[in-house]
XYZ file of C-alpha atoms in Angstrom:
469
model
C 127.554 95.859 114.853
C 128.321 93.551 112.045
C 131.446 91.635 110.813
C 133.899 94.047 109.304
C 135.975 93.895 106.650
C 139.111 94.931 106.697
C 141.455 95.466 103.566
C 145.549 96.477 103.339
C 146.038 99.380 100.795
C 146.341 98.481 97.438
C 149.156 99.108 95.330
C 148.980 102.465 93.489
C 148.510 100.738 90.017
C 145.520 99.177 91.092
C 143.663 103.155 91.636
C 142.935 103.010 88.234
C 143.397 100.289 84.879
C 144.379 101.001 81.482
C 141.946 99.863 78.811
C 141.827 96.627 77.006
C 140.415 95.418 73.906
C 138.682 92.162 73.208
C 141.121 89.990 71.862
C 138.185 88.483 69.390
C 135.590 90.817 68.950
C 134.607 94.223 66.863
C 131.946 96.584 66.934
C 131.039 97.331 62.862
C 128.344 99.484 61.715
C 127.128 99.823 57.681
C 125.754 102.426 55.924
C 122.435 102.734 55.751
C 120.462 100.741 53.449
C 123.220 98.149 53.099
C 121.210 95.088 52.158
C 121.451 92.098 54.450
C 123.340 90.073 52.158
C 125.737 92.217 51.374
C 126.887 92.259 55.320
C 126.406 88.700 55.206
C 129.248 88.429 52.989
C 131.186 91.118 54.526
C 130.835 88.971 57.717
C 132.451 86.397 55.806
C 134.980 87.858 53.969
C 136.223 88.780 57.511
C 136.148 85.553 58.789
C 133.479 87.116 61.587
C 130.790 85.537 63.090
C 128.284 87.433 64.620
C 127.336 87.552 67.934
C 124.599 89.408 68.596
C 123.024 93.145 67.428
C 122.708 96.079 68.996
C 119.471 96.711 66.918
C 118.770 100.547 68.436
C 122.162 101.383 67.009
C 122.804 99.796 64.280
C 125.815 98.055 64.957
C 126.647 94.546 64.998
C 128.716 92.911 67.594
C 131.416 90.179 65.891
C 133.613 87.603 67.289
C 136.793 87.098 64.919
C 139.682 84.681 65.331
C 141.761 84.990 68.205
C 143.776 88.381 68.344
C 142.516 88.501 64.691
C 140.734 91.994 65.539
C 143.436 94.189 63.589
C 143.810 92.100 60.403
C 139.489 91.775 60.577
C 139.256 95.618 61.191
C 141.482 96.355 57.619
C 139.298 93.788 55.690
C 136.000 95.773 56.763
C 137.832 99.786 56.718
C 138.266 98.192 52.947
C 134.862 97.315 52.148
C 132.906 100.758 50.665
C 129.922 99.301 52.594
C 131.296 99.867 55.720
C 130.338 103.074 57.744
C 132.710 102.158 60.763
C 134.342 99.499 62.548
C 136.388 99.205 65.603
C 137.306 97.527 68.559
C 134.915 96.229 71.588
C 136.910 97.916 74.415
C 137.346 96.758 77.899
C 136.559 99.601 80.814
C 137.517 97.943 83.793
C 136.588 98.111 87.526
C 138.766 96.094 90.409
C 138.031 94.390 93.296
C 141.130 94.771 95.961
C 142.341 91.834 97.921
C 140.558 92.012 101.109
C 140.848 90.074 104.272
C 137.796 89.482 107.270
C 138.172 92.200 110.089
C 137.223 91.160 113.824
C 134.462 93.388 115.220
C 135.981 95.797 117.575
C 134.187 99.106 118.465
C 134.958 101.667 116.829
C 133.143 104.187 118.166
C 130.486 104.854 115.022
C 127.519 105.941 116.960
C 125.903 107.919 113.818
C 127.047 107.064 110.240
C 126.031 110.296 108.773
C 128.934 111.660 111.170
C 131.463 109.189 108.808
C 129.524 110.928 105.358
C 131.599 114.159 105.061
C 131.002 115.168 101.996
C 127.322 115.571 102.409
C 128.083 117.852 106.083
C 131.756 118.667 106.833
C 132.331 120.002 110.234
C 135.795 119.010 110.571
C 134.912 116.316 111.911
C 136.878 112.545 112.479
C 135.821 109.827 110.164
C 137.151 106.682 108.059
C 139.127 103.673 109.349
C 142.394 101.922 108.239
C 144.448 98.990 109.461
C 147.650 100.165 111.313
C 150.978 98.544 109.105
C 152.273 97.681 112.310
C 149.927 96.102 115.037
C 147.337 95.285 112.220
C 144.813 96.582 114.437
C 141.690 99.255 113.077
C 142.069 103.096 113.370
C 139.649 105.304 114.127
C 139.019 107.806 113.090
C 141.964 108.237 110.484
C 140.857 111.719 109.088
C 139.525 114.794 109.864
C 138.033 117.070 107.510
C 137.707 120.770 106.793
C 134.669 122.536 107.975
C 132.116 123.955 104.743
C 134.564 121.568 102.320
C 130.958 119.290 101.292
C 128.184 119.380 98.672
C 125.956 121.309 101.341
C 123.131 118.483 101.788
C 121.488 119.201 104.598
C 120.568 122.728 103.892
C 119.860 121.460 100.068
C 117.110 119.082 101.792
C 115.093 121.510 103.849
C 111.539 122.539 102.576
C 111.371 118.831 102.473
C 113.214 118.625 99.064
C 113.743 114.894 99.419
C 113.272 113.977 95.430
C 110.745 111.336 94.273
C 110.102 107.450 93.682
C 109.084 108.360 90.226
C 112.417 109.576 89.286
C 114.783 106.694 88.825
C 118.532 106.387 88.025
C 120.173 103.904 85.766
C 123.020 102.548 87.263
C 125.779 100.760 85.051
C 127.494 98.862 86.876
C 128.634 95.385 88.411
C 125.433 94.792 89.984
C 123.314 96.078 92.772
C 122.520 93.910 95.918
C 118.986 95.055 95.811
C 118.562 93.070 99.170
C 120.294 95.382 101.132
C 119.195 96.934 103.953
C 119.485 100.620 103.058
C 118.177 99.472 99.676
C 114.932 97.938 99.651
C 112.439 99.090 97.870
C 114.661 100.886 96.060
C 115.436 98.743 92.583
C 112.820 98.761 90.138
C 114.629 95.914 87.947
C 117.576 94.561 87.840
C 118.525 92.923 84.414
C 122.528 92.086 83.336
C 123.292 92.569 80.425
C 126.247 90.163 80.666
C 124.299 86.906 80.691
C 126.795 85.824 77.618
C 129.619 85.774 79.730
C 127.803 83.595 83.179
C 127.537 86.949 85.260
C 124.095 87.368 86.556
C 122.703 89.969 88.842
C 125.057 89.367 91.736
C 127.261 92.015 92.814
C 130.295 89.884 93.540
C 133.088 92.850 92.771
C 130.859 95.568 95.524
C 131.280 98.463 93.529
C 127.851 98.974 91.814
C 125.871 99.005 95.236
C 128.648 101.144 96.919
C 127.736 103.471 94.138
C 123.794 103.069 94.340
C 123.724 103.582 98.261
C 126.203 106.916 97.256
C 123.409 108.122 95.207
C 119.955 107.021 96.919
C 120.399 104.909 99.742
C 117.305 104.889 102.326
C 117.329 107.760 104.654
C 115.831 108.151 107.886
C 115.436 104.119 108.786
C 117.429 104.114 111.164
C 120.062 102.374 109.954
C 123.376 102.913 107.805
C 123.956 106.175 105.439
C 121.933 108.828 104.152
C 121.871 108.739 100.007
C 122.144 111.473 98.119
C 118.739 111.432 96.223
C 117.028 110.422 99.175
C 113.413 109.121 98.254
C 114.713 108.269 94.434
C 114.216 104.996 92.701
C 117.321 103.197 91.032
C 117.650 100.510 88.358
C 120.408 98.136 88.246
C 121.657 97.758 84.857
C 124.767 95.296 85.373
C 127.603 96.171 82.468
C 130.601 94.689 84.235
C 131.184 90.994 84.282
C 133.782 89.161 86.792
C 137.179 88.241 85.380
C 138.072 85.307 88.097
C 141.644 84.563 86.461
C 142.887 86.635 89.535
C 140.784 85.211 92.038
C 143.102 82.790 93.461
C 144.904 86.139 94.568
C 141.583 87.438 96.226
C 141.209 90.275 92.878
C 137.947 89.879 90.680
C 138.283 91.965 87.905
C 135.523 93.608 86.851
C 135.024 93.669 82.493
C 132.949 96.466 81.109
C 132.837 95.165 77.618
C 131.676 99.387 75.207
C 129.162 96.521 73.924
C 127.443 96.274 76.643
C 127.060 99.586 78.031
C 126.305 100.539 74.706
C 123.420 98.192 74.731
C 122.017 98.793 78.417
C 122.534 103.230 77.661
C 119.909 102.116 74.912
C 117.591 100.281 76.796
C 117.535 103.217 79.210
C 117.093 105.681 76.777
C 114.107 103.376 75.126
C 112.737 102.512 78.296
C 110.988 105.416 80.034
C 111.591 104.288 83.310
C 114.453 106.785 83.749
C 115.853 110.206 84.001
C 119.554 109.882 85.209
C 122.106 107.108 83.986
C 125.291 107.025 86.581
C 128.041 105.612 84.640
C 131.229 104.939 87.465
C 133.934 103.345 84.358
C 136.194 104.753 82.595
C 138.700 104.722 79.354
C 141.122 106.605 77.476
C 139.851 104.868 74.032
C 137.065 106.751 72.105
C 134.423 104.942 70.962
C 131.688 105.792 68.028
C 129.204 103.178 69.302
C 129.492 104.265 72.707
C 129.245 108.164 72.112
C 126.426 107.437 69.597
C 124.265 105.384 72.373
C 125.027 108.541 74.618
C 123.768 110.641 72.344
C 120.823 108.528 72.043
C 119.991 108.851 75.290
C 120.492 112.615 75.726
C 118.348 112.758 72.678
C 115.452 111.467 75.128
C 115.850 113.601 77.608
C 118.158 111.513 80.266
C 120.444 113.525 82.267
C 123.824 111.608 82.025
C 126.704 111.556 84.659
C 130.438 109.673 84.665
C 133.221 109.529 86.877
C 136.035 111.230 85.536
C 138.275 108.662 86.250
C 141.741 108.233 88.327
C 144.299 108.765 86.327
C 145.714 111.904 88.059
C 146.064 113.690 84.449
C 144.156 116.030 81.796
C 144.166 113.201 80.178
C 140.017 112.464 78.333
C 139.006 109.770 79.687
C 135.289 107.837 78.046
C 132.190 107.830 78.500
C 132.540 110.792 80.735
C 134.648 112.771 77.788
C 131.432 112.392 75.492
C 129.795 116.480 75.207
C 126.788 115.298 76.855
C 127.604 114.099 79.929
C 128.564 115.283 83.121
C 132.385 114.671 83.724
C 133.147 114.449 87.357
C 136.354 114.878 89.279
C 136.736 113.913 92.980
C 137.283 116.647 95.588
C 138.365 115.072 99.530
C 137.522 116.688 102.709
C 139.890 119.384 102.268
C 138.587 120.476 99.049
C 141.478 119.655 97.018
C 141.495 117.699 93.935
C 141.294 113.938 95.361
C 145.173 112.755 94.715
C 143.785 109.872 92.311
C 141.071 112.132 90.355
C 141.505 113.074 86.764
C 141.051 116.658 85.846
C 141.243 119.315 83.204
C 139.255 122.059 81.546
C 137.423 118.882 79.828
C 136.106 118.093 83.335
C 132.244 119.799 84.528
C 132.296 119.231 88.232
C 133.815 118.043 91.359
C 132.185 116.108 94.050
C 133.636 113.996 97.028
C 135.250 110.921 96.091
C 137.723 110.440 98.720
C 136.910 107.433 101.321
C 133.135 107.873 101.375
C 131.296 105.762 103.036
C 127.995 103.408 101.198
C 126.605 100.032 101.049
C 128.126 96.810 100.096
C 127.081 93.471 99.721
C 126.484 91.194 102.802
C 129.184 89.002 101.753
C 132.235 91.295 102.328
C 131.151 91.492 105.572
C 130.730 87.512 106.066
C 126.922 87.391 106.131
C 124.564 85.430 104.010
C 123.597 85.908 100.569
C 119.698 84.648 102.265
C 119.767 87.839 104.674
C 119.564 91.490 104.432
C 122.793 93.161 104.504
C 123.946 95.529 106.946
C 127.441 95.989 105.454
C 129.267 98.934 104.823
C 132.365 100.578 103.384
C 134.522 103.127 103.063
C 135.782 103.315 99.254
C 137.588 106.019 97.258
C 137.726 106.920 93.339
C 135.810 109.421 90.990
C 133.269 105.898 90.625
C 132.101 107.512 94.119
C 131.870 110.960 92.821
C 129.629 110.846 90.044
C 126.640 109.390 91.804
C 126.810 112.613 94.108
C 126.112 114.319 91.173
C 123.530 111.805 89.852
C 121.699 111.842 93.018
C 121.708 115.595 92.920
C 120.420 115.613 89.222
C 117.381 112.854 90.349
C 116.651 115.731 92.998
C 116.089 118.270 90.590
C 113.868 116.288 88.047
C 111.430 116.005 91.143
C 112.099 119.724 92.604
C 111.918 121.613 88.816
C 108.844 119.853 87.226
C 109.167 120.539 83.440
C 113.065 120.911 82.853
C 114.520 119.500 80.237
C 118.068 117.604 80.567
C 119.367 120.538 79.598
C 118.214 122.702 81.781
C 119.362 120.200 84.747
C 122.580 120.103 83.872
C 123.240 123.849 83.389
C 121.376 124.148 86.937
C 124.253 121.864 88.367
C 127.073 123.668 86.590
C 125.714 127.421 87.229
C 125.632 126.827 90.758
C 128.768 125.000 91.356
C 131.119 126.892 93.560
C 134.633 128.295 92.288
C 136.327 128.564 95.295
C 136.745 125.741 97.720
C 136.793 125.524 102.136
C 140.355 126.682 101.969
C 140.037 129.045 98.913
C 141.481 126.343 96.604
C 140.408 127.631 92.813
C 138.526 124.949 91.549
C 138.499 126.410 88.089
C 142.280 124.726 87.854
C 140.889 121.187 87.995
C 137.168 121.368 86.329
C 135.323 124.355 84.650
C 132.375 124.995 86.584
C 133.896 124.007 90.488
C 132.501 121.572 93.425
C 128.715 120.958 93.475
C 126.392 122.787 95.855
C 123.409 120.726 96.398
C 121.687 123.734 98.681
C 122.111 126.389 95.652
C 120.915 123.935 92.900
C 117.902 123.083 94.604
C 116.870 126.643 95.681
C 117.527 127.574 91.572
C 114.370 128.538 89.730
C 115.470 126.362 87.032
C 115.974 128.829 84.457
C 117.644 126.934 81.952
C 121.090 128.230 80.795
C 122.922 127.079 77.854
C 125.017 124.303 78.547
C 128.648 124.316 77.922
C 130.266 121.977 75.886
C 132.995 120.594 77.101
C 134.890 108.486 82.308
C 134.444 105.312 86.655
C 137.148 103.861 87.236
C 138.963 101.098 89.583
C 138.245 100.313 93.055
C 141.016 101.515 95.296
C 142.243 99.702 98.217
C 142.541 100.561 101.468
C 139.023 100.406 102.466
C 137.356 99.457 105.844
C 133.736 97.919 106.242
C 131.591 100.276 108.756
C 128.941 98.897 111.425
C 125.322 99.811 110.720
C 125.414 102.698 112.946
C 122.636 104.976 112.936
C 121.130 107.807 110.733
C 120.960 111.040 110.599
């Protein structure tokens, strides 16, 4: 078994972040046919330099004076050229203080035993550190039998998806090197070069969420993923805030810019047909519904988390109409007691302490090895990629369907009424996901209803490699 890592719970305000604005940048776009110099000197007038352009979109990223952005935003809302301007908002993801665990035993002989959302028999799983003798608990739950996405029967007939399907996942990174990973990323590019981040996954959460949603199954080692045999990208949107480091917290800084930019480059691509998007916001954004649309426009299907906000409250990207909004359910089948929720919200899917892949690191090992390092993490950021796993399942089991058609498949076969006959049409409008009665759907496309992830929480405990399923 490997190092584990141990971590105290957080403090409640760090299950989810409000959002932030860049203090010197705006998003502008002109109206069409606005001649080049003519934005030149709108640049100007504003006292804006600009910073790059997000070509595909036609907007142009600005840097302004220092907590300038509202007095720059009124000069360009003046100018007749002007088609919209606004704010480059800050979705952020956190990194809890964590400590180094010893390695005692804690009785994890199968890992797909500790992954109850994908087979729920009431069984024990998860692991905390006792308040008192600081010592590791396990198990620390116990679950409620049927209250899961019904996996196992969902991958019988040998419906174990594809390598030619391939989800984007936004994120802070994906360690690619990891052992219930490889093979699995088919590029990794950051699009947050600007501000020093490369591909590294220092903050965890974009491989917790990758191994959530297609981690190597049947290797003998660590989890099962959702989407099985599918391929994933990592598309890193979230850049590492070290002002807080000295404290043990990395912050995580999903600038709308660039998730803007990389939801184009998937869309443009062709490499993929799911984009897993595990931030969220309460601030609307043109430029980052209008790359959305973009994307659904070529045929991607398109899932957020929700976020964890415990509120009806919209939260963005997963408030856009064309994407899948999802809310976190925990072993019980109630609403997770961090998720957001509302009649704005498609689907549930488990979210509370689920079990994936992290980097090596958290666990102590080298960056030079493969890692064998696990944890248990909560939020709706582990929710969605349930969902996008589910939806790269589909594209390989329904050859033909359209986006659309995915999506409604996943909605119409959601279930209403949960383990303990909770009504799930209080917290979402379509219910829990049921992997099993999606993938046995003809794929008769329904029309699909109109209708965010979210922070790290704490409390989280690294898992041995264990076995598989």
């Amino acid at each position: 078994m490997v190092g584990l890592l141990a971590s105290k719970p957080a403090a409640a305000a760090s299950v989810d972040t409000p959002v932030h604005k860049a203090p010197d940048e705006l998003l502008d776009k002109f109206k069409p046919g606005t001649p080049a110099d003519v934005q030149r000197l709108a640049h100007q007038a504003a006292n804006a330099r600009l910073k790059k352009r997000l070509d595909s979109l036609g907007v142009a990223v600005v840097e302004v004076g220092f907590r300038a952005v509202e007095a720059a935003m009124a000069i360009y809302e003046n100018n007749p050229n002007i088609e919209y301007v606004e704010p480059n908002q800050h979705r952020l993801l956190y990194r809890p203080l964590t400590i180094e665990g010893s390695e005692p035993t804690l009785g994890v002989v199968n890992n797909f035993d500790e992954q109850w959302g994908l087979k729920n028999t009431g069984q024990g799983f998860g692991a905390t550190v006792d308040p008192i003798l600081g010592t590791l608990v396990h198990p620390t739950y116990h679950g409620t039998p049927g209250a899961d996405i019904n996996a196992v029967a969902g991958w019988s007939d040998d419906r174990y998806g594809s390598a030619a399907i391939a989800i984007a996942v936004l994120d802070s990174g994906v360690d690619c090197n990891h052992s219930d990973l490889v093979g699995k990323c088919i590029e990794q590019i950051s699009f947050v070069a600007e501000h020093g981040s490369d591909n590294v996954d220092i903050i965890g959460h974009g491989t917790h969420v990758a191994g959530i949603a297609a981690a190597n199954t049947d290797n003998g080692v660590g989890i099962a993923g959702v989407g099985r045999n599918t391929s994933i990208g990592s598309l890193k949107v979230c850049w590492e805030d070290m002002s807080l480091a000295i404290l043990g917290i990395v912050i995580g800084q999903c600038d709308d810019a660039d998730v803007a930019e990389a939801i184009s480059y998937a869309a443009s691509s062709g490499l993929y047909q799911v984009i897993n998007m595990s931030l969220a916001g309460a601030e609307f954004s043109i430029t980052l519904q209008n790359a959305v649309q973009q994307a659904w426009d070529a045929g991607i299907v398109i899932v957020a988390g929700a976020g964890n906000e415990y509120s009806d409250t919209v939260m963005y990207p997963a408030g856009y109409q064309n994407v899948i909004a999802v809310a976190s359910s925990d072993q019980h089948d109630n609403l997770s007691h961090f998720s957001s929720f509302g009649g704005w919200v498609s689907v549930l899917a488990p979210g509370s302490t689920i079990l994936s892949t992290v980097p090596g690191s958290f666990c102590g090992q080298s960056d030079t090895v493969p890692s064998e390092c696990y944890d248990w993490k909560s939020g709706t950021s582990m929710s969605a990629p349930h969902v996008a796993g589910l939806a790269a399942l589909l594209w390989a089991h329904l050859p033909g369907a359209t986006n659309a058609g995915i999506r409604s498949v996943i909605q119409s076969t959601a279930v209403r009424l949960g383990a303990l006959g909770q009504n799930f049409d209080a917290w979402s409008q379509y219910g829990r996901i049921d992997m099993s009665a999606a993938l046995s759907s003809s794929g008769t496309p329904l029309e699909p209803s109109a209708h965010h992830v979210d922070a790290l929480t704490g409390g989280t405990i690294g898992a041995g490699k264990g076995s598989k399923r």
